[in-house]
Coordinates of C-alpha atoms and ligand atoms in Angstrom, one line a residue:
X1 CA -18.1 12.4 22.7
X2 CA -15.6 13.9 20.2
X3 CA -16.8 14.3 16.6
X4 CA -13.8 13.0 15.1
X5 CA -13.2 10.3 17.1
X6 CA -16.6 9.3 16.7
X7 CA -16.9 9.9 13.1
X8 CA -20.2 12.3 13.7
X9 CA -20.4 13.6 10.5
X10 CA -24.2 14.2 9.1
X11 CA -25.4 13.8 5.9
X12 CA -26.4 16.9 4.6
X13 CA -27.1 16.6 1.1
X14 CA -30.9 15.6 1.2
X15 CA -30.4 13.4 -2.5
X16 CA -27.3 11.8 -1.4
X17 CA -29.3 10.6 1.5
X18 CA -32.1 9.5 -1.3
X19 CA -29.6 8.0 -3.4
X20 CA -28.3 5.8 -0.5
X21 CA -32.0 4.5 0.4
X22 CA -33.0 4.3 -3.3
X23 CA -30.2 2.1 -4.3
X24 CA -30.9 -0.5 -1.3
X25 CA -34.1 -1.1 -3.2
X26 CA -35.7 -1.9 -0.2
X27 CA -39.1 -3.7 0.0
X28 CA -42.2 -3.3 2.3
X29 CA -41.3 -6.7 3.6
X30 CA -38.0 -6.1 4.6
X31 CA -36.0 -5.4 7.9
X32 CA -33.3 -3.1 7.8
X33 CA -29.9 -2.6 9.9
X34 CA -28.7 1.3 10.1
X35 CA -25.3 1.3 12.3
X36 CA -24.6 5.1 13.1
X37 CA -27.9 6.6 12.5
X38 CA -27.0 9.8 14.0
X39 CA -29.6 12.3 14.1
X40 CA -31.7 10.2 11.6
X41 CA -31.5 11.7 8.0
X42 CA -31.1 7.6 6.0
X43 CA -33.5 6.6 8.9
X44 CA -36.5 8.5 7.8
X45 CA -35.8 7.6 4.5
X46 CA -35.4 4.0 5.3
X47 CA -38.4 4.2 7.8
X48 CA -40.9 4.9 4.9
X49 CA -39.9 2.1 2.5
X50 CA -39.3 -1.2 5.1
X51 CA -41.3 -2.8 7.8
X52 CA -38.7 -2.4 10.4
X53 CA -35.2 -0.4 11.2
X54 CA -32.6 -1.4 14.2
X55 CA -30.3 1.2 14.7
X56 CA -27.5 1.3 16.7
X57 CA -26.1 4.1 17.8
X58 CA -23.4 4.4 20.3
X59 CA -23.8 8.4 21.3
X60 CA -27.1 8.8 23.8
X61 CA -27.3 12.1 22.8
X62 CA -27.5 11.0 18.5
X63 CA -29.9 8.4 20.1
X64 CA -31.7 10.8 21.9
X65 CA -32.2 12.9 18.9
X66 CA -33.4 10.2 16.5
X67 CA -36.1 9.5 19.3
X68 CA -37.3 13.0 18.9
X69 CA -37.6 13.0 15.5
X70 CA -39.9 10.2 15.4
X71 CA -42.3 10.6 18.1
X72 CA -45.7 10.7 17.9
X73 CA -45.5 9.5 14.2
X74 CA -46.3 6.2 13.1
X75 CA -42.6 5.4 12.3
X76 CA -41.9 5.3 15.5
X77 CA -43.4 1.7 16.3
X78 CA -41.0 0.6 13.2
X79 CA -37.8 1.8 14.9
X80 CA -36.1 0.0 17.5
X81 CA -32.8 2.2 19.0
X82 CA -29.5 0.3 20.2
X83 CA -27.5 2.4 22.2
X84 CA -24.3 0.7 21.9
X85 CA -20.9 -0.3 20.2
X86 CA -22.0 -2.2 16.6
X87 CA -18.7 -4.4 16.7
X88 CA -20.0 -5.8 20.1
X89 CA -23.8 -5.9 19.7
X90 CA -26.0 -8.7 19.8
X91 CA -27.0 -8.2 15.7
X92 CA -30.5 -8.5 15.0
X93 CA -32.2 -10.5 12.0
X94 CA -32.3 -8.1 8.6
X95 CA -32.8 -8.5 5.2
X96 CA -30.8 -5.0 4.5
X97 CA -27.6 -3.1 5.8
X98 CA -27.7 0.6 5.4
X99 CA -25.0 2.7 6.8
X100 CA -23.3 5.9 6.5
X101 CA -20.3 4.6 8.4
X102 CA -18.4 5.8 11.0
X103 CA -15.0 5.2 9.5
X104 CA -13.4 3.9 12.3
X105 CA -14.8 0.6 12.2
X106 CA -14.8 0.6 8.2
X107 CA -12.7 -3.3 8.6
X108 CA -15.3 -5.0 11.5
X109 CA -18.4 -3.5 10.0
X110 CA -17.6 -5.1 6.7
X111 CA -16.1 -8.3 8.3
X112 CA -19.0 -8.6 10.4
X113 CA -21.8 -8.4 8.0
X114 CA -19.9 -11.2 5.7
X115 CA -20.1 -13.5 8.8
X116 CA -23.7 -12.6 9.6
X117 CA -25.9 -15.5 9.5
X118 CA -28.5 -15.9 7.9
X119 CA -26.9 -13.9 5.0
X120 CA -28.5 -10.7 4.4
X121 CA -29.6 -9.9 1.0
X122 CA -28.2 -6.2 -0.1
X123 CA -26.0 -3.6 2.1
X124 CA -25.8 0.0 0.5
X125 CA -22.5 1.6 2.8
X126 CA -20.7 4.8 3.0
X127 CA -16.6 4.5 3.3
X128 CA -13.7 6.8 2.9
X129 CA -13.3 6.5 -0.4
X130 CA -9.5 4.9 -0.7
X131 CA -11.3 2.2 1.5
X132 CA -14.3 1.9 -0.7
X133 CA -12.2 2.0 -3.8
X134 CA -10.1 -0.8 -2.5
X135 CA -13.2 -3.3 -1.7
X136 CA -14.4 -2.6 -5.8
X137 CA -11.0 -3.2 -7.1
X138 CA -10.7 -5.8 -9.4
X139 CA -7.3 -7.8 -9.9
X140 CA -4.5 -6.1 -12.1
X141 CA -5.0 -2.6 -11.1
X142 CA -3.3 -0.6 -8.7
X143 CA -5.8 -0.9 -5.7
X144 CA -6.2 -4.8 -5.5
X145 CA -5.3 -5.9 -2.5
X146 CA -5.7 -8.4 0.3
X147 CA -8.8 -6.6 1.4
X148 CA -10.0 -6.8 -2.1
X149 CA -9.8 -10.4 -2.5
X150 CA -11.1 -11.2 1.1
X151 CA -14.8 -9.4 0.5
X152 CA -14.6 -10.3 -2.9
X153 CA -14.4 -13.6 -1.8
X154 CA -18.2 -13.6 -0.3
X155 CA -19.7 -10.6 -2.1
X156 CA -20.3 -8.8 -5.4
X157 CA -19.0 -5.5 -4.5
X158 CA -19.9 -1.7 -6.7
X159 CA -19.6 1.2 -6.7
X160 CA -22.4 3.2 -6.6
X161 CA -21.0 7.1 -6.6
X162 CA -18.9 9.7 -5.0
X163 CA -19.5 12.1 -1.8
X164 CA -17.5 15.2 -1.4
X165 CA -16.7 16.1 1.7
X166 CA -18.6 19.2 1.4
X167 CA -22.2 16.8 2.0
X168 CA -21.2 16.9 5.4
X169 CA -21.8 19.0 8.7
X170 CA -19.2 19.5 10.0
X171 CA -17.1 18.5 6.6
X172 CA -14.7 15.1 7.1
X173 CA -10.9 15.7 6.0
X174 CA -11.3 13.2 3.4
X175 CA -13.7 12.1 0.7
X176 CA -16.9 9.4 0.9
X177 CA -18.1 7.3 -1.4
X178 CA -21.1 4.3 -1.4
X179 CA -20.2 0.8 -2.1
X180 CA -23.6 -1.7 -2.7
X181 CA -22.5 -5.2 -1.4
X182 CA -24.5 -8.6 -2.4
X183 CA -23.5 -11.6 -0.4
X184 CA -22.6 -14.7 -2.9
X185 CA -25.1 -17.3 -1.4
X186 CA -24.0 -20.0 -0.8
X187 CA -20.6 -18.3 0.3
X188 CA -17.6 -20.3 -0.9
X189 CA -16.7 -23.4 0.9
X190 CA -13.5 -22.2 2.3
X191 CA -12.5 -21.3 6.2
X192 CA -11.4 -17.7 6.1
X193 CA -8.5 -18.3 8.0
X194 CA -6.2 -19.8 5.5
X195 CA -7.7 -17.7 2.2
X196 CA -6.2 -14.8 4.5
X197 CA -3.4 -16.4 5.7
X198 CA -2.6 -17.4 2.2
X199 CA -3.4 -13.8 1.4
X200 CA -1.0 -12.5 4.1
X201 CA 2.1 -14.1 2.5
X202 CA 1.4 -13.3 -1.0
X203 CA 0.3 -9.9 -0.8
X204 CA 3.0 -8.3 1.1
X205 CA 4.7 -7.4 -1.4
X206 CA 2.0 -8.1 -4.4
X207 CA 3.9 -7.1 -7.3
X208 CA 7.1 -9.6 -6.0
X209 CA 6.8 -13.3 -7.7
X210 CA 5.0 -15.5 -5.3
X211 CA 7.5 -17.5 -4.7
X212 CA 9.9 -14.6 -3.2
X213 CA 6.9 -14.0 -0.9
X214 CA 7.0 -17.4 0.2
X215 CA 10.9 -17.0 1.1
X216 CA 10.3 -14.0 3.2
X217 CA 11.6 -14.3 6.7
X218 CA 9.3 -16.8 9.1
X219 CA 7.0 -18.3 6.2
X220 CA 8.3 -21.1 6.2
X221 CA 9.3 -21.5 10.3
X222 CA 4.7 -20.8 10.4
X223 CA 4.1 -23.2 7.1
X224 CA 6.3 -26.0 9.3
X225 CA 5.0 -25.5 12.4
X226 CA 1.1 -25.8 10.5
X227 CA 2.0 -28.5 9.1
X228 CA 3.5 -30.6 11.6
X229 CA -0.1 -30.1 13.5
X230 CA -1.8 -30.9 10.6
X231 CA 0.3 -34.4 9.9
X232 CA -0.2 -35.4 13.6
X233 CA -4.0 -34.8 14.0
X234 CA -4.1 -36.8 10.5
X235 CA -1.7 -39.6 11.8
X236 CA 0.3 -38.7 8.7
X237 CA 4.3 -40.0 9.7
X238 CA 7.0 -36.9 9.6
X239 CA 9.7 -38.2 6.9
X240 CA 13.0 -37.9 8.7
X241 CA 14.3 -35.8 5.3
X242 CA 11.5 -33.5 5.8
X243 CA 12.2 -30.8 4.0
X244 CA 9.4 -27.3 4.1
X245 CA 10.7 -25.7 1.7
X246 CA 11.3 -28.1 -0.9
X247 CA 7.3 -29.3 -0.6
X248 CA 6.0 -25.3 -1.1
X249 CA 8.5 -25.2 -3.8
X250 CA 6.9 -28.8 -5.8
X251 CA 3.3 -27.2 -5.0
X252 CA 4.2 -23.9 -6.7
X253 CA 6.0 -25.3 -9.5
X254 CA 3.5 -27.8 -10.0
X255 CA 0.4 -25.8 -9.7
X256 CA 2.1 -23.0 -12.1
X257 CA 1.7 -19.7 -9.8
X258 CA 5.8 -19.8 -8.8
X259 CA 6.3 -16.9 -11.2
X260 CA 2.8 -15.1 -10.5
X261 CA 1.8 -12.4 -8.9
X262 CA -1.0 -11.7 -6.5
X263 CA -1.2 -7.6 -8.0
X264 CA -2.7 -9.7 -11.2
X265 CA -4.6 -12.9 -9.1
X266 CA -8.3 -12.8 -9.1
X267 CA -10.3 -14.6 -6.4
X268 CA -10.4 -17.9 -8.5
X269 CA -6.8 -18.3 -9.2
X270 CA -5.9 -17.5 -5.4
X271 CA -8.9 -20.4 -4.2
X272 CA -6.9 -23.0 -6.4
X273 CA -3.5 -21.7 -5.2
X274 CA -4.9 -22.4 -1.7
X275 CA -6.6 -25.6 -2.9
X276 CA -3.3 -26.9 -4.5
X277 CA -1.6 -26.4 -1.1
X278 CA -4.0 -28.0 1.3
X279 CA -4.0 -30.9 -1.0
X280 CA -0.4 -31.4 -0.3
X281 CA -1.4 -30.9 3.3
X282 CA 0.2 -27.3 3.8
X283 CA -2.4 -25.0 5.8
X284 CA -2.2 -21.3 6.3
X285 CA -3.5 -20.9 9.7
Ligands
SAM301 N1 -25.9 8.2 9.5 C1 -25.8 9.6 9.9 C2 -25.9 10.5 8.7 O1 -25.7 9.9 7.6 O2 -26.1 11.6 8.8 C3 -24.6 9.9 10.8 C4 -23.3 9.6 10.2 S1 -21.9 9.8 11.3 C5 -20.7 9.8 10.0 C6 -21.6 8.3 12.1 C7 -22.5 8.0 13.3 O3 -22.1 6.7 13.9 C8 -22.4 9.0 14.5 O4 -23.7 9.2 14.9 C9 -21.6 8.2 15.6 O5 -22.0 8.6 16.9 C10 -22.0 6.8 15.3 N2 -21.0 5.8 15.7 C11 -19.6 5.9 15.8 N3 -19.0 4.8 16.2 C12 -20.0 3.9 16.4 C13 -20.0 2.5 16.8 N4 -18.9 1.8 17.0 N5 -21.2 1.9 16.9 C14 -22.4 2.5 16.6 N6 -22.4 3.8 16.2 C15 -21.3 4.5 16.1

């Protein structure tokens, strides 16, 4: 094990590590997910506030730590340890994510919890911070992007404050900072597929017109191909004058967001873009 491939940087700073807990405002009742626990320092923290902690950590040797530190104590019988990889465990039931992530799986730890079922209530997590930044970025400023729009799809995402790099052992090379995630319940009825697909073309090149996005080489040659699946499975007859382009072109035009530009689209506007093309039967993945 390699500390920088494995991210093994501990949390020094004993009120960062309250902060963290504090802010998941945790209950007596609830069960909590740690990925990463290291050698323990959010664990403790976490162990005195919930009912129950699974934490999975992939180093034996961070696990073997975390053992230590709670042996013999009554914690103990309130911690269950993973060893293992959290983008391929078997997740547990919790109420509560807490996790000072290893930045490597930053994309599948987030991605993962959103598709967690049943939804989880709160997750407090740590990020490098031009990652965290872009999942609280609203639409119209400079970090808004696809990633943006696909959490803030399913989640109220803030930001709850800055970590210098200094709060670590050994220090990262770049800066923290902890984002608190709510699921929306229920989550929007859309398949995630074609909100990102959609997202794919349009953000690209965010500050182009959508319609230049949608000219881009291959977008059309994918939207054809989608659509000529869709029309058979839904016994819909293939005009001989079929024409892709022209039909993107009417459902731009029509819905108004020809001349838009995903830098400045919010969630909403992008769900009725999406909505305007599936009504005309164009699908995105
Ligand atoms: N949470 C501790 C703290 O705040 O001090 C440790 C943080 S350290 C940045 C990240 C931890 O995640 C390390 O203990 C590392 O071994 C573990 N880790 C790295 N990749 C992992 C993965 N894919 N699954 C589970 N744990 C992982």
């Amino acid at each position: 094990f390699n500390t920088e491939r494995f991210g093994q940087h501990i949390l020094k700073n004993p009120q960062t590590a309250d902060t963290i807990v504090e802010k998941a405002n945790l209950r007596p009742t609830d069960k909590v997910l740690e990925v990463g626990p290291g050698t323990g320092n959010l664990t403790v923290r976490i162990l005195e506030k919930a009912k129950h902690v699974t934490a999975i950590e992939m180093d034996p040797r961070m696990a073997a730590e975390l053992t230590k530190r709670v042996q013999g104590k009554p914690e103990q019988k309130k911690l269950e340890i993973m060893i293992g990889d959290f983008v391929k465990a078997t997740l547990p039931y919790f109420d509560v994510c807490i996790s000072n992530t290893p930045y490597q799986i930053s994309s599948p730890l987030i991605f993962r919890l959103l598709s967690h079922r049943p939804l989880f209530r709160t997750a407090v997590l740590m990020f490098q911070r031009e990652f965290a930044l872009r999942l609280v970025a609203r639409p119209g400023t400079e970090l808004w992007s696809r990633l943006s729009a696909n959490v803030q799809l399913y989640a109220k995402v803030d930001l709850v404050m800055h970590v210098g790099k200094n709060n670590f052992r050994p220090p990262p090379k770049v800066e923290s900072s902890v984002i608190r995630l709510v699921p929306l319940d229920p989550p929007p009825p859309v398949a995630f597929e074609e909100f990102d697909g959609l997202g794919r073309i349009i953000f690209s090149r965010r500050n182009k017109h959508i319609h230049a996005n949608f000219m881009a080489k291959g977008v059309m040659e994918m939207l054809e191909s989608n659509w000529r699946t869709w029309a058979s499975t839904n016994n819909v007859m293939i005009e001989d004058d079929f024409d892709i382009k022209k039909k993107v072109e009417e459902v731009l035009d029509e819905s108004g967001f020809t001349e838009q530009r995903a830098a400045k689209m919010g969630v909403d506007e992008l769900l009725k873009l999406l909505s305007a093309f599936h009504d005309a039967g164009i699908h995105f993945a």
